[in-house]
Structure formats: C-alpha cells, structure tokens
Tab-separated table of C-alpha atoms and ligand atoms in Angstrom:
chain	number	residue	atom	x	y	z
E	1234	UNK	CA	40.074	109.899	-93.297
E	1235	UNK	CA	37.522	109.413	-96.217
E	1236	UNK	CA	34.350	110.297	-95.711
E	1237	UNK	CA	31.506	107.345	-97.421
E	1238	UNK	CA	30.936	109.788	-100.046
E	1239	UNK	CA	34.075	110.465	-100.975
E	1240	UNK	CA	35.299	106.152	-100.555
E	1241	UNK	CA	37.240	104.914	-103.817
E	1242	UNK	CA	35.597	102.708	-105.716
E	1243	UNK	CA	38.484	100.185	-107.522
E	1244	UNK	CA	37.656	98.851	-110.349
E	1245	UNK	CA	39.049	95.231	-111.451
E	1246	UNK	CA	38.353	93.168	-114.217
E	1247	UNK	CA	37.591	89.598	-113.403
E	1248	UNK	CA	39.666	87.956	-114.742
E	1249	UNK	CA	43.913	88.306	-113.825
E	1250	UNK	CA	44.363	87.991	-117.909
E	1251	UNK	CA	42.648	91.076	-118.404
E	1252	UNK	CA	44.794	92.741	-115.839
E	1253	UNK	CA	48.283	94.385	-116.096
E	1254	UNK	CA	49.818	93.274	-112.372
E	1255	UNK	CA	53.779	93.805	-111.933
E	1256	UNK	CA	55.815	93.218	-109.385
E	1257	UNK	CA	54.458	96.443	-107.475
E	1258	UNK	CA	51.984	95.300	-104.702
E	1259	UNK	CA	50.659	98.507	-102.797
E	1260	UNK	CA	49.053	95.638	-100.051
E	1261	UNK	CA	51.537	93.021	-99.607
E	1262	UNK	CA	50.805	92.584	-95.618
E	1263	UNK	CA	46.803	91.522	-97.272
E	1264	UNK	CA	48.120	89.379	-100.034
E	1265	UNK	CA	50.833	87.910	-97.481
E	1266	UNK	CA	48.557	86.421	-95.518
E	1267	UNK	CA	45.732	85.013	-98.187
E	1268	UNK	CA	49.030	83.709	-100.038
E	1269	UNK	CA	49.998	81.621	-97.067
E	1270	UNK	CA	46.557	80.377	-96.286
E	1271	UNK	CA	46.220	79.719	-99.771
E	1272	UNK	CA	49.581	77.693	-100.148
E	1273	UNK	CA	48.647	75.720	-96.943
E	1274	UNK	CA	45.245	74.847	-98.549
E	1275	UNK	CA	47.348	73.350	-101.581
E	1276	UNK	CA	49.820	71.853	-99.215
E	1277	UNK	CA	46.660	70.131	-97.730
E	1278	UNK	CA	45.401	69.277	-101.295
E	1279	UNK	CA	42.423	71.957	-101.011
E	1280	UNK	CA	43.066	72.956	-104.708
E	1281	UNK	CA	39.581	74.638	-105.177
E	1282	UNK	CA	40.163	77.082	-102.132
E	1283	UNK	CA	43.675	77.518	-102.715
E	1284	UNK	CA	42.956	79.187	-105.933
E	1285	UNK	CA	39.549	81.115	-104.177
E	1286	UNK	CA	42.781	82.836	-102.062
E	1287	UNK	CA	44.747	83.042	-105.027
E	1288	UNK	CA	42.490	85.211	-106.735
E	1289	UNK	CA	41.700	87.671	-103.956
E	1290	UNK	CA	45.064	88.253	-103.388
E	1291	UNK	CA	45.504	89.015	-106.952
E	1292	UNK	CA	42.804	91.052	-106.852
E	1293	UNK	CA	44.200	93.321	-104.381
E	1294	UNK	CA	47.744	93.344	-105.528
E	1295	UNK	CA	46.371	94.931	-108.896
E	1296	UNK	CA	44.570	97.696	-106.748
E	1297	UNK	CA	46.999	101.365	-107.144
E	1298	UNK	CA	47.169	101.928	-103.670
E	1299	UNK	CA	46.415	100.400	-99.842
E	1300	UNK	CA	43.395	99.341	-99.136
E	1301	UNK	CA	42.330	100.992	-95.587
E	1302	UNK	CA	38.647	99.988	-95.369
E	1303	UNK	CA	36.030	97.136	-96.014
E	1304	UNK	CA	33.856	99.683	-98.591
E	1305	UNK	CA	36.472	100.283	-100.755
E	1306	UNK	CA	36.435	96.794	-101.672
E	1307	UNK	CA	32.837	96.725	-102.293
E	1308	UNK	CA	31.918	95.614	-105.988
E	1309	UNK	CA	35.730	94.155	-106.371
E	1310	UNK	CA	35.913	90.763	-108.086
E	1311	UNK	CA	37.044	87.494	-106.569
E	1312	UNK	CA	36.691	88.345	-103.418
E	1313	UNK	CA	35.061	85.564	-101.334
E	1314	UNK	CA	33.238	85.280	-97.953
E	1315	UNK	CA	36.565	83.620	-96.600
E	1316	UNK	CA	39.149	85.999	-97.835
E	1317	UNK	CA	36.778	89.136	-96.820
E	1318	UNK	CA	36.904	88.012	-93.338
E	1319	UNK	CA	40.936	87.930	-93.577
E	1320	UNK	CA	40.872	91.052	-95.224
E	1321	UNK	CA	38.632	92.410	-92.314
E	1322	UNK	CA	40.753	90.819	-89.394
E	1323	UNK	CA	44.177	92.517	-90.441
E	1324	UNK	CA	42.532	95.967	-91.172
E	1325	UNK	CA	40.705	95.858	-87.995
E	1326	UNK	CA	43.669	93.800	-85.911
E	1327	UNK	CA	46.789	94.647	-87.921
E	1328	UNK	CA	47.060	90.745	-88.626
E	1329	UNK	CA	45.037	87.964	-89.488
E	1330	UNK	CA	44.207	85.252	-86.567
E	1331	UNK	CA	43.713	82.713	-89.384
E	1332	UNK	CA	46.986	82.983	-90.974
E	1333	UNK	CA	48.793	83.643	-87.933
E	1334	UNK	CA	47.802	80.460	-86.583
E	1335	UNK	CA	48.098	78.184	-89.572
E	1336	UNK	CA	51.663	79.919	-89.488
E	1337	UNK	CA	52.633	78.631	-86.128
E	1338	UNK	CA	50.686	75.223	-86.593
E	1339	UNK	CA	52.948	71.841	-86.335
E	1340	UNK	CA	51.388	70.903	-89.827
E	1341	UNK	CA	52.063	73.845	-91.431
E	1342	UNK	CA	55.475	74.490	-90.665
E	1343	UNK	CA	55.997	70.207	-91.280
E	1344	UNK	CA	54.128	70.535	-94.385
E	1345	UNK	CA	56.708	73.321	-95.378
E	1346	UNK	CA	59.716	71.447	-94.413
E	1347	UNK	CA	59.234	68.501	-96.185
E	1348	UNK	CA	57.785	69.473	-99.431
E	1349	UNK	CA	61.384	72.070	-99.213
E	1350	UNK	CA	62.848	69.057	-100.501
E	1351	UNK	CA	62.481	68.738	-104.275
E	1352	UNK	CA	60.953	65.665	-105.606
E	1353	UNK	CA	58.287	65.858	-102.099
E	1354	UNK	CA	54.813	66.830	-102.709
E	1355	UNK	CA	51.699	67.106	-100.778
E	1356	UNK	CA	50.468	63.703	-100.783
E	1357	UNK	CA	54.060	62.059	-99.269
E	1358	UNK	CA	54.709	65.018	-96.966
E	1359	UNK	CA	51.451	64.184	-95.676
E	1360	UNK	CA	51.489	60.634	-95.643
E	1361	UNK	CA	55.244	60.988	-93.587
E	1362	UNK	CA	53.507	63.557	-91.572
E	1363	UNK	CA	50.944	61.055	-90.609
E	1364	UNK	CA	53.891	58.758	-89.862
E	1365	UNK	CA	55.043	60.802	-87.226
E	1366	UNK	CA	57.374	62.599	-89.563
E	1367	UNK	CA	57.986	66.219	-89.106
E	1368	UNK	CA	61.814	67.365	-90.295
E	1369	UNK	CA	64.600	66.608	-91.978
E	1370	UNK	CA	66.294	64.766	-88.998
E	1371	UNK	CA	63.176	62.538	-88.252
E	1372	UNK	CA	62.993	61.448	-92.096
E	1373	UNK	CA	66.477	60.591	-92.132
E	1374	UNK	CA	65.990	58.537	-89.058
E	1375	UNK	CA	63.005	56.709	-90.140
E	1376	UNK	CA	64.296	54.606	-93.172
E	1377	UNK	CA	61.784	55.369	-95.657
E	1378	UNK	CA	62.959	55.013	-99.127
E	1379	UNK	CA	63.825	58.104	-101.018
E	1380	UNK	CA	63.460	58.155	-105.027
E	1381	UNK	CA	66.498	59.617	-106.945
E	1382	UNK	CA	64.679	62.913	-106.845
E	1383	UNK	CA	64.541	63.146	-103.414
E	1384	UNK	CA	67.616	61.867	-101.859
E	1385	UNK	CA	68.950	64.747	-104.600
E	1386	UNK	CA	66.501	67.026	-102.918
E	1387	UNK	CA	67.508	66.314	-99.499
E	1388	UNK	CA	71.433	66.348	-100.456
E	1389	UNK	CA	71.055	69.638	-101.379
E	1390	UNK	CA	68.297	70.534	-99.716
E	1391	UNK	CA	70.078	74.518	-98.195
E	1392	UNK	CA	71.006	75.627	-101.512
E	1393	UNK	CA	67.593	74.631	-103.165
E	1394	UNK	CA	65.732	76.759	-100.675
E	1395	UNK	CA	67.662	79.434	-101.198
E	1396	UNK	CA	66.357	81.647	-104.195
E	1397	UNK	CA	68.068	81.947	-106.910
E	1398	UNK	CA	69.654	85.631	-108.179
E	1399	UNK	CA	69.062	86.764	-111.547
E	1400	UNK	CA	72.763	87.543	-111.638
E	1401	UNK	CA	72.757	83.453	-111.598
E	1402	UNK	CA	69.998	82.526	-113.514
E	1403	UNK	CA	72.675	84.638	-116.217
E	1404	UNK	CA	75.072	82.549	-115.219
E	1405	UNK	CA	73.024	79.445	-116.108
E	1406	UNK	CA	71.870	81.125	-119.238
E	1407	UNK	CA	75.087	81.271	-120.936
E	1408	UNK	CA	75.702	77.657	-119.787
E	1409	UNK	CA	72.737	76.417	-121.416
E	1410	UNK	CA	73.162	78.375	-124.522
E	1411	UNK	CA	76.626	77.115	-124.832
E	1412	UNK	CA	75.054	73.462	-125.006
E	1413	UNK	CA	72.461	74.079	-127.340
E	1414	UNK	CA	74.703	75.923	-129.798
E	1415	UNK	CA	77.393	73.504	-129.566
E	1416	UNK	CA	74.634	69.982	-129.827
E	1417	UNK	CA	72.664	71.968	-132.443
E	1418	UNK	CA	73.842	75.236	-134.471
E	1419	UNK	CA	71.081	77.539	-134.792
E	1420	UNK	CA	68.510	75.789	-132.304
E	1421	UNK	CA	67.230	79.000	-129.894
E	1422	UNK	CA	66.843	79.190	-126.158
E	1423	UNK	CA	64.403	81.556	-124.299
E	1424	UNK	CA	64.501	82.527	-120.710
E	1425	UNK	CA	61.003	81.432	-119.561
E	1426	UNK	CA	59.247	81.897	-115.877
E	1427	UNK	CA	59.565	83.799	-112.976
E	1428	UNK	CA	63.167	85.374	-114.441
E	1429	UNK	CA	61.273	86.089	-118.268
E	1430	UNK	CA	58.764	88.535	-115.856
E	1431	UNK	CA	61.169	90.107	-114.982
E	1432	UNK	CA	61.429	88.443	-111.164
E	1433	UNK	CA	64.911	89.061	-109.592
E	1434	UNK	CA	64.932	86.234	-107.622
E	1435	UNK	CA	63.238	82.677	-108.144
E	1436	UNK	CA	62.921	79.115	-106.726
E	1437	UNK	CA	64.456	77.859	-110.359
E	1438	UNK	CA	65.565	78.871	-113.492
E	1439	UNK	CA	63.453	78.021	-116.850
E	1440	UNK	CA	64.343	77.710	-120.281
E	1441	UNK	CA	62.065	76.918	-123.698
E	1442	UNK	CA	64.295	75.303	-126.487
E	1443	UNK	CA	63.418	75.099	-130.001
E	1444	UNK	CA	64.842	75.279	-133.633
E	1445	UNK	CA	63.405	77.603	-136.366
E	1446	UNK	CA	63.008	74.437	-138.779
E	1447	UNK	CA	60.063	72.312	-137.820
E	1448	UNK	CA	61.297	68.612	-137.084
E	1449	UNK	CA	65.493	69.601	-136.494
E	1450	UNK	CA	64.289	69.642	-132.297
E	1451	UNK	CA	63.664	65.819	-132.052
E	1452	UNK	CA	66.221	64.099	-129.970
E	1453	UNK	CA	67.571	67.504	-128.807
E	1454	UNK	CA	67.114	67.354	-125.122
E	1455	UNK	CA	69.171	64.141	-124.603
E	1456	UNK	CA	72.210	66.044	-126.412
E	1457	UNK	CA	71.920	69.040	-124.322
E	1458	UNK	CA	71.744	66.744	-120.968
E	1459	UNK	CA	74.458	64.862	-122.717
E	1460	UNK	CA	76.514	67.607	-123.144
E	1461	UNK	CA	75.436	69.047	-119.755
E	1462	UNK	CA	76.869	66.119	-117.953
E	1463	UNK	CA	79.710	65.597	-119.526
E	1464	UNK	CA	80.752	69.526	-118.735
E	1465	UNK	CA	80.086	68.364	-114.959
E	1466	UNK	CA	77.297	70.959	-114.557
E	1467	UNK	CA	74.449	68.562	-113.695
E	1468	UNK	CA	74.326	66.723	-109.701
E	1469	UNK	CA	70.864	65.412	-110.879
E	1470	UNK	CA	68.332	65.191	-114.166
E	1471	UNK	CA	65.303	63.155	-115.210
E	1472	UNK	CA	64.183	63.963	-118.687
E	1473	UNK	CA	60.602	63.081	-119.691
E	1474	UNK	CA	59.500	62.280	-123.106
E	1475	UNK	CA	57.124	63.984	-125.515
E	1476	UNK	CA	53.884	62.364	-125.540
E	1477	UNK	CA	51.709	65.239	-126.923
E	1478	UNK	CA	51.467	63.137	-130.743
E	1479	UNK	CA	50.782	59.666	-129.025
E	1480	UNK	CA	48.194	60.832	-126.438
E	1481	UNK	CA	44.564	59.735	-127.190
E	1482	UNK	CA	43.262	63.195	-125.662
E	1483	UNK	CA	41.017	64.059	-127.923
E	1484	UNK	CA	41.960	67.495	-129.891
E	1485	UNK	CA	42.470	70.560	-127.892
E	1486	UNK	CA	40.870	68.275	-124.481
E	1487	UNK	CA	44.369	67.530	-122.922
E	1488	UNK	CA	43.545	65.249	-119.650
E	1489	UNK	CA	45.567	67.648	-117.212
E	1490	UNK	CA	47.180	70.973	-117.548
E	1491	UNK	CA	50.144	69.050	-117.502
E	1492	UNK	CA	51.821	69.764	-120.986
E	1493	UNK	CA	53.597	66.816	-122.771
E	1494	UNK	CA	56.790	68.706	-124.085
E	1495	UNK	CA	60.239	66.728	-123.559
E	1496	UNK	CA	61.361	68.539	-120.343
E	1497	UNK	CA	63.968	67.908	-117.973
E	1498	UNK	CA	64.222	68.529	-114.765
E	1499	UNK	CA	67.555	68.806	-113.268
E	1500	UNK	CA	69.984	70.522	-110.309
E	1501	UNK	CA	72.649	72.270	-111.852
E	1502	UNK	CA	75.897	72.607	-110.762
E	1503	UNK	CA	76.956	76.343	-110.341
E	1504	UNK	CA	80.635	77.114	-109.566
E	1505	UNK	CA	82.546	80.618	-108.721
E	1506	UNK	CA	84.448	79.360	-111.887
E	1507	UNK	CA	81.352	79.794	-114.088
E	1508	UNK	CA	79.536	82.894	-112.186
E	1509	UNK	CA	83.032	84.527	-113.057
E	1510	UNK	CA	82.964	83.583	-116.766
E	1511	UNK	CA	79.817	85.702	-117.492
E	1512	UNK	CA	80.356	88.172	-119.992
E	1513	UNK	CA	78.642	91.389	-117.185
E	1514	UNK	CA	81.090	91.124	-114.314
E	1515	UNK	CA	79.403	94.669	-113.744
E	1516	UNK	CA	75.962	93.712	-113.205
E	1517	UNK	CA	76.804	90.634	-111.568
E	1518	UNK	CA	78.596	92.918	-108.528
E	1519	UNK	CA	75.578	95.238	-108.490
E	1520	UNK	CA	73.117	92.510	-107.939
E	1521	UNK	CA	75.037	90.703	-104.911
E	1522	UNK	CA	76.484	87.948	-107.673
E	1523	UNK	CA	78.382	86.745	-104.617
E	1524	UNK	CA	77.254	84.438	-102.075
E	1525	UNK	CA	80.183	83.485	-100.253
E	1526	UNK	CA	80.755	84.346	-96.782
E	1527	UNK	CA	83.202	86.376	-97.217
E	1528	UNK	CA	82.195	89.868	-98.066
E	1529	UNK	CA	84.625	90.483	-100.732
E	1530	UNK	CA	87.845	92.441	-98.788
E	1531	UNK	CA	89.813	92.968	-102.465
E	1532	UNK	CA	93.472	91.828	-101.455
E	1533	UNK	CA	91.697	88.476	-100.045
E	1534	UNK	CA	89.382	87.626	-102.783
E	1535	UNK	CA	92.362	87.838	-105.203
E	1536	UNK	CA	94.133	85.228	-103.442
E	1537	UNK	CA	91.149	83.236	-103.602
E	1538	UNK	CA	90.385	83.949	-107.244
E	1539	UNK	CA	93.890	82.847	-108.653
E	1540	UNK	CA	93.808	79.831	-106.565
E	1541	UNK	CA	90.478	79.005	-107.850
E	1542	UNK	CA	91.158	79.280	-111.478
E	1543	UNK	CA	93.620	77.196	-110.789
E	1544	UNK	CA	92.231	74.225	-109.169
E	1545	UNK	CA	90.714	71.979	-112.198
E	1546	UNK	CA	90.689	68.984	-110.302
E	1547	UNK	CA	87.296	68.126	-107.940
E	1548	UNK	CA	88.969	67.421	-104.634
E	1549	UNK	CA	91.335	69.942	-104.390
E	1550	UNK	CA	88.711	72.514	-104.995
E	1551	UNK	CA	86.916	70.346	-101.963
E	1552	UNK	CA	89.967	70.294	-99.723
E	1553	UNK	CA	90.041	74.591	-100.504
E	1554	UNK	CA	86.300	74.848	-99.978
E	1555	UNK	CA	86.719	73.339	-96.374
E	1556	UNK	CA	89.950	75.591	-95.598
E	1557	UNK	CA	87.770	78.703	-96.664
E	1558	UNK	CA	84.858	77.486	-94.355
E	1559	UNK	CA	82.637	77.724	-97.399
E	1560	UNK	CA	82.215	75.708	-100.715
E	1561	UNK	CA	83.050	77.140	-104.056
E	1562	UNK	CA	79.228	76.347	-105.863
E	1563	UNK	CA	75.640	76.066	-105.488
E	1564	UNK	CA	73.031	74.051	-106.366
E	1565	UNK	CA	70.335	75.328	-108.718
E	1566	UNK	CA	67.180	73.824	-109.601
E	1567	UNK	CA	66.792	74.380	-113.477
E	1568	UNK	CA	64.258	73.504	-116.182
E	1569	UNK	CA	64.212	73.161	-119.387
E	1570	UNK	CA	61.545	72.571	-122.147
E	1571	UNK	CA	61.790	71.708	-125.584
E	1572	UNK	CA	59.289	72.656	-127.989
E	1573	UNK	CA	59.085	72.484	-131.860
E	1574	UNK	CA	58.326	75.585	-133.591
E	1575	UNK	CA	54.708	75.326	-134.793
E	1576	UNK	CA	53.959	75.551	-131.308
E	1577	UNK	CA	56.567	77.586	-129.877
E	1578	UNK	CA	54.386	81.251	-129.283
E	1579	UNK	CA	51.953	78.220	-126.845
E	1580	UNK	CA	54.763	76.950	-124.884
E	1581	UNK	CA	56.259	80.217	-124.533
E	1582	UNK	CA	53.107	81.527	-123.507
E	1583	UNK	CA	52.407	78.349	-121.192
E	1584	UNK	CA	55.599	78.605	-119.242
E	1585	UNK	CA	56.173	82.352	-118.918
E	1586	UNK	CA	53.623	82.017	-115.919
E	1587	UNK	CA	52.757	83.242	-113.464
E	1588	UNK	CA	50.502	80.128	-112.314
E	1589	UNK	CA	47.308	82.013	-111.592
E	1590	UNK	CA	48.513	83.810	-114.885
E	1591	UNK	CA	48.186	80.369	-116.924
E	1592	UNK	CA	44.998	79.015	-114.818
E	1593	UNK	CA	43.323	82.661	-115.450
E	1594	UNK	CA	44.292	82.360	-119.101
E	1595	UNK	CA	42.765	79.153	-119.515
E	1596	UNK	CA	39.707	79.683	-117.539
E	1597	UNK	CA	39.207	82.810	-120.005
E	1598	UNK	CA	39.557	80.880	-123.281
E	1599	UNK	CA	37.253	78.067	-122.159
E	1600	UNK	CA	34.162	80.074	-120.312
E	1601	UNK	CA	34.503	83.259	-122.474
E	1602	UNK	CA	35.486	82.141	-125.868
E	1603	UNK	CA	34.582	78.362	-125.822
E	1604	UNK	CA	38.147	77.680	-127.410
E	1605	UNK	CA	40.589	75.111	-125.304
E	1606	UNK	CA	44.164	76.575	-124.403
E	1607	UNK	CA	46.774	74.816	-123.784
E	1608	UNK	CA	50.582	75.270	-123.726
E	1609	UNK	CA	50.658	73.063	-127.311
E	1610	UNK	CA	47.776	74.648	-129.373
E	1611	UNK	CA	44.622	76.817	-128.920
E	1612	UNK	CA	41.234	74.872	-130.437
E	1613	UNK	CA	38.231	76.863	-131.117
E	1614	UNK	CA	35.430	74.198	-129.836
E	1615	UNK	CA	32.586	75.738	-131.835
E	1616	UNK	CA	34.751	76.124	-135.328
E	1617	UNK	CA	36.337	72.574	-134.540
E	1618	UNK	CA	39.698	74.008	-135.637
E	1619	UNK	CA	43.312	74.816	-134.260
E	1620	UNK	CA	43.817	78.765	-134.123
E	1621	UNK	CA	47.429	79.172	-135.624
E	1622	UNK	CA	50.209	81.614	-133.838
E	1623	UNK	CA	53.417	82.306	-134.233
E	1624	UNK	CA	53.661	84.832	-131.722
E	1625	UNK	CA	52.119	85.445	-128.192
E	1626	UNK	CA	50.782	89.010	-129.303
E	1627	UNK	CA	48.110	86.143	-131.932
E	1628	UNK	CA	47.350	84.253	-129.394
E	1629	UNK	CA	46.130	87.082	-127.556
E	1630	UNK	CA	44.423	88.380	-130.344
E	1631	UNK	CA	42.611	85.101	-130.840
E	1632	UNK	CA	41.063	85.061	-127.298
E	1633	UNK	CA	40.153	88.587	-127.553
E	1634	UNK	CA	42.454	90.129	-125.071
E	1635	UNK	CA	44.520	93.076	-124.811
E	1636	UNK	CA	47.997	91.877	-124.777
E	1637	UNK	CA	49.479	91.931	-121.514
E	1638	UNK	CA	53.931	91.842	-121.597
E	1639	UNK	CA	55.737	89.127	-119.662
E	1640	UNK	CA	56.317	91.861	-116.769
E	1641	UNK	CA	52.868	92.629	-115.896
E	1642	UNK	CA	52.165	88.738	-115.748
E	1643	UNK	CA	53.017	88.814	-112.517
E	1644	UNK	CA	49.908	87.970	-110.709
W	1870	GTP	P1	59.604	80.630	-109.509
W	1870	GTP	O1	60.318	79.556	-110.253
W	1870	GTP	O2	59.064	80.123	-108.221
W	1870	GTP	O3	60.419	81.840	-109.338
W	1870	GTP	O4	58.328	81.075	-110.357
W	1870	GTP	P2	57.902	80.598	-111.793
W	1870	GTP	O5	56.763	81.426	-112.212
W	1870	GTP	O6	59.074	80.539	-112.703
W	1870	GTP	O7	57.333	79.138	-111.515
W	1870	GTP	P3	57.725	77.723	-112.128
W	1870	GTP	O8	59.158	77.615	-112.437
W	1870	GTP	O9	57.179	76.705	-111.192
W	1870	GTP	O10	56.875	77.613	-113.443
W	1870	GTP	C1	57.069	78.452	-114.550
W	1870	GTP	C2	55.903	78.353	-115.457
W	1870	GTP	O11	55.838	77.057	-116.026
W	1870	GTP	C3	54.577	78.591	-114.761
W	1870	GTP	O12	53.798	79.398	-115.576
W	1870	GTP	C4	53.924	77.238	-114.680
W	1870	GTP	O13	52.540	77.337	-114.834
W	1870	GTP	C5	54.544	76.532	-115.862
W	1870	GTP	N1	54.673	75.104	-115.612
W	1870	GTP	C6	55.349	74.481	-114.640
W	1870	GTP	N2	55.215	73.149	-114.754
W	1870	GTP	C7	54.447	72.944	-115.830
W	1870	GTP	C8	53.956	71.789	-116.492
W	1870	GTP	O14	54.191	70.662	-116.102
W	1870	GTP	N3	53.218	72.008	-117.616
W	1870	GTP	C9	52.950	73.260	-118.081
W	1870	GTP	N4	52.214	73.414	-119.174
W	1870	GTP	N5	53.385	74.342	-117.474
W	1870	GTP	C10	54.116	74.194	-116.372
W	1871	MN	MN1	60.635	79.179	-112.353
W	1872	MN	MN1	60.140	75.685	-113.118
C-alpha cells in the first residue's frame, strides 16, 4: 500500500507520437476493456468516441507499471470522464459493467460476426443487423447479394479470422519478393504494418513496393497480381488505381486519410508446399509454423511430406486433404502498396501504423506545426511548400519529434 504522499505521479506526453509504446502493456485487463468499448463505438460508427477510448488506453499502456489507484492517474493525458469511470469500475470491481455488457450484447457480438467477413463494414453489418440478420447462417439464408469481396470473405471466412503467424507472413514475404524481382529487377519490397512493428501475429500481411528510379513503378502492381495469379497464389484481388496526380485536393488538403497509392487488396493462397520452401525451416518450427492438426509425430509427417511434394495437381491434393481430415493451405489476407520513390519515406511512414500511431501523427503535424501529413507528402501550410524526405528519421525531424522506431509504434 502507498500512502497519498508517497502515490506515483506518471508522466505522459500528449500526444502517442511523442511516446515510445511497444508491445509491453503493464495494464492490459484496463486497456482490454476501453479497446472493446472503443471498437464497438466504431462498429456503431461513433468515430469521435472510439478514438476518446483509443487514446486512454494508449495512455495507460505507455505507463511502466499497473495502475492500482484513481490518484495515480491524476494529471495523465487523454483520459476522459467516460474512460475514468471504466478505469474506476475494474479497479474497484475487478471488471468493467460497461464492457462486460456491451460484450454479451446481441449487437455486439452480431456486429462482430459479420464485419469477420472481409469486404463487411459497419454500415452493411448494421443495415443486415437491422434486417434481422445476426450470423453467418442467417445471411446465407436471407438472399442478400454479396459483392466479390464478400462472398470471398465469407468462403473463407475461418482462416481469415484466424491471425496470421509471422512464421507466415515470411512465407508470404518470399512469395511476393519472388514476383517483384521476377516482373521488375531491382524494384524493392518492404514489410509494412503490424509485422514491420515487430507484431508476431496479425489480421494481414502488408507490403510497400517501389523502385529506386522515379517513374520505373508505373504499371507495376498489375504485373505482380499478374504474376501472382498465374503462380495460383491469389483466391481473390481487387487492385485500385493511383489517383493521388489526378485528384483536385488542393496541395497537402487530401479529402480523407484515405491515401491514393495503387494498392491491392487480395487473399492469398498459402500452401504446406510454400511454408516448406522458406529458406528458416528453424525459425519456422520455433514459432508454431504448423497449423495442421496433427501435432507433428516425425515418422507420420514424413509420409505426409513426400506425398505432398508430390501432388502438383489441385484435386489430388483435395482428395489427400479430405483423407488427412485437414486441408493442406490457408487463406491469408495480404496487402500490398505501391509507391514511387519521391514519396517512399511517407508511405512507409503512413502504413507502418499503428492506427492511433498515424491519426496521432497527423493530429501533431496539423495542431502543433500547422504542416499537413499525409502518407504522400508533408506541406508546411504557413511556408506553402512540400517538406522533402527520403527517410522516416526527416520526416520526423521536420515535425519536430524525437524519432520513435517501428517497434515502439505500437500504440
Ligand atoms: P494488423 O494487420 O491488424 O495486424 O495491424 P496493422 O497495424 O498491420 O493494421 P492494417 O493492416 O489494417 O494497417 C496497416 C497500416 O496501414 C496502418 O497504419 C493503417 O493506418 C494503414 N492503412 C490501412 N489502410 C490505409 C489506407 O487506406 N490509407 C492509408 N494511408 N493507410 C492505410
Ligand atoms: Mn496489417
Ligand atoms: Mn492491411
């Protein structure tokens, strides 16, 4: 027991860009619970108080140890009526009412259900929801039409909502870099994300594309999907075009966050063929590589192995993958941006995250340094000119802020 003399008194910048936060959180059963009220007020298209949760629990995930009363949170940042009284009900109950409840509630858990399947947001979950529409089964029943995105989504809707390793995201890195070397010697690939924090498991896998002579990038992403496909390694993709030249946002005012790179979003493919292939058959055992049932008994996975390699054709490996009870690949969500040099330190910086990360970022350049930042360019507003970088270490230099690695982005 402290006495109130001797009470801690954290201190916390105010903004999570000034902040070092890795994956350590010392208070995880606090930020649990504002994280799930916080995703059900974005589920229920409450943006503004889904990111007033956001940034209390990020408040108290960069604190160095537990928080065990209300006064040691006194003069803390970010920290709202709302979340306080969370914060107060699990220290004083073990668990917050609020959260508990939402938890349990029919929305919720519907809400979480349906936007599980990729290509659902919060607007049609809720308008299906209002329909009468609660699962999987009911949705199927009802008829409604399903974009491309969606019926993909619900096809593969178990893998998809199971995260993916970094053992895999490997696996899918050394896939991708095989079809951007082979479409385009010398074009680059970074790991971006959740995996470039240094995450070990995430809902997708990102990757930033780009070549080290300005211009040679155009028309690349259709070549990689091209190539992609044609390997077998994509069951869905829809690539959008660059619009960042032809917009009519005025300079450094982009309408939305939204960035207007040539991305493509797609569900990869990954077989036991490919996680085998990787070059660290060492780390990949460590880190649980393997995901079928079977929990690896050495004289049986043999067998399995040299049947596998084997089997080039599709429905024999089918035919096996019923015998075995399991099937013989996974589907992983995967993303991939191109970007063209001059601006590759922004996108880089733009899609390493985290989300509060980026919003925090942003937030920073525009109320602090009047300057606009976006995952193309930073604009100073009061010089009227574009703030060059060619790393993220400049760009954090421009805004005035200690630079802060990829690891301890993890807000
Ligand atoms: P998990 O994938 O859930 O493990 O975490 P993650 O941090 O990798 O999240 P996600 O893949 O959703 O996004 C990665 C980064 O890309 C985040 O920083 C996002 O802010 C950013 N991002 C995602 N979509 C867009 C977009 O349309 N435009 C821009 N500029 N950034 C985006
Ligand atoms: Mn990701
Ligand atoms: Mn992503």
């Amino acid at each position: 027991q402290t006495s109130q003399a001797e009470v801690v008194v954290f201190s916390v910048p105010s903004y999570a860009c000034q902040r070092r936060s890795t994956l350590e959180n010392h208070n995880a059963v606090l930020t649990d619970a504002l994280a799930l009220l916080a995703e059900n007020a974005e589920l229920s298209e409450e943006e503004g108080r889904g990111v007033a949760f956001r940034r209390a629990a990020a408040v108290l995930k960069a604190l160095p140890r537990p928080v065990t009363s209300m006064t040691e949170l006194r003069g803390l940042p970010c920290l709202g009526d709302h979340s306080l009284r969370v914060i107060k009900d699990i220290l004083e109950n073990g668990a917050s009412s609020e959260a508990e409840s939402t938890k349990q509630s029919e929305r919720y858990k519907a809400l979480k259900v349906l936007t599980g399947i990729f290509g659902v947001g919060a607007k049609t979950a809720d308008r299906w929801i209002r329909e009468g529409i609660l699962g999987l089964q009911q949705l199927q029943e009802s008829g409604q039409t399903l974009n491309r995105a969606q019926q993909a989504g619900l096809e593969h809707y178990d893998d998809l909502n199971q995260p993916v390793t970094k053992a895999d995201a490997d696996v899918i890195s050394e896939i991708v870099e095989r079809a951007v070397v082979s479409v385009l010697p010398g074009a680059q690939m970074t790991l971006i994300g959740g995996f470039r924090r240094g995450k070990l498991s995430g809902h997708d896998v990102d990757f930033l594309i780009t070549h080290p002579e300005e211009g040679r990038e155009v028309g690349l992403m259709p070549k990689v999907v091209s190539w992609l496909e044609s390997q077998g390694f994509l069951l869905y993709q829809k690539t959008t075009r660059n619009s960042y030249l032809e917009s009519k946002d005025g300079p450094g005012r982009p309408s939305s966050n939204m960035d207007r790179f040539e991305r493509c979003f797609s569900i990869f493919k990954l077989t036991e063929k490919e996680r085998r292939r990787t070059k660290h058959p060492e780390t990949a055992t460590e880190n649980g590589l393997r995901t079928v049932s079977t929990p690896e008994p050495d004289p049986h996975s043999r067998v399995q192995i040299s049947e596998r390699s084997r089997c080039e054709d599709e429905e024999l490996e089918v035919d096996q993958t019923k015998q075995a009870g399991h099937k013989l690949w996974r589907a992983v969500r995967v993303d991939l941006v191109v970007s063209p040099i001059s601006q590759f330190a922004f996108a880089l910086l733009g899609w390493t995250g985290s989300k509060l990360f980026e919003r925090e970022l942003r937030r920073w350049a525009g109320h602090e340094r009047n300057m606009s930042l976006s995952s193309h360019a930073l604009y100073d507003n009061k010089q009227r000119i574009y703030l060059r970088a060619t790393s993220e270490e400049e760009i954090f230099a421009h805004l005035g802020l200690e630079f802060i690695p990829p690891s301890e982005r993890n807000t």
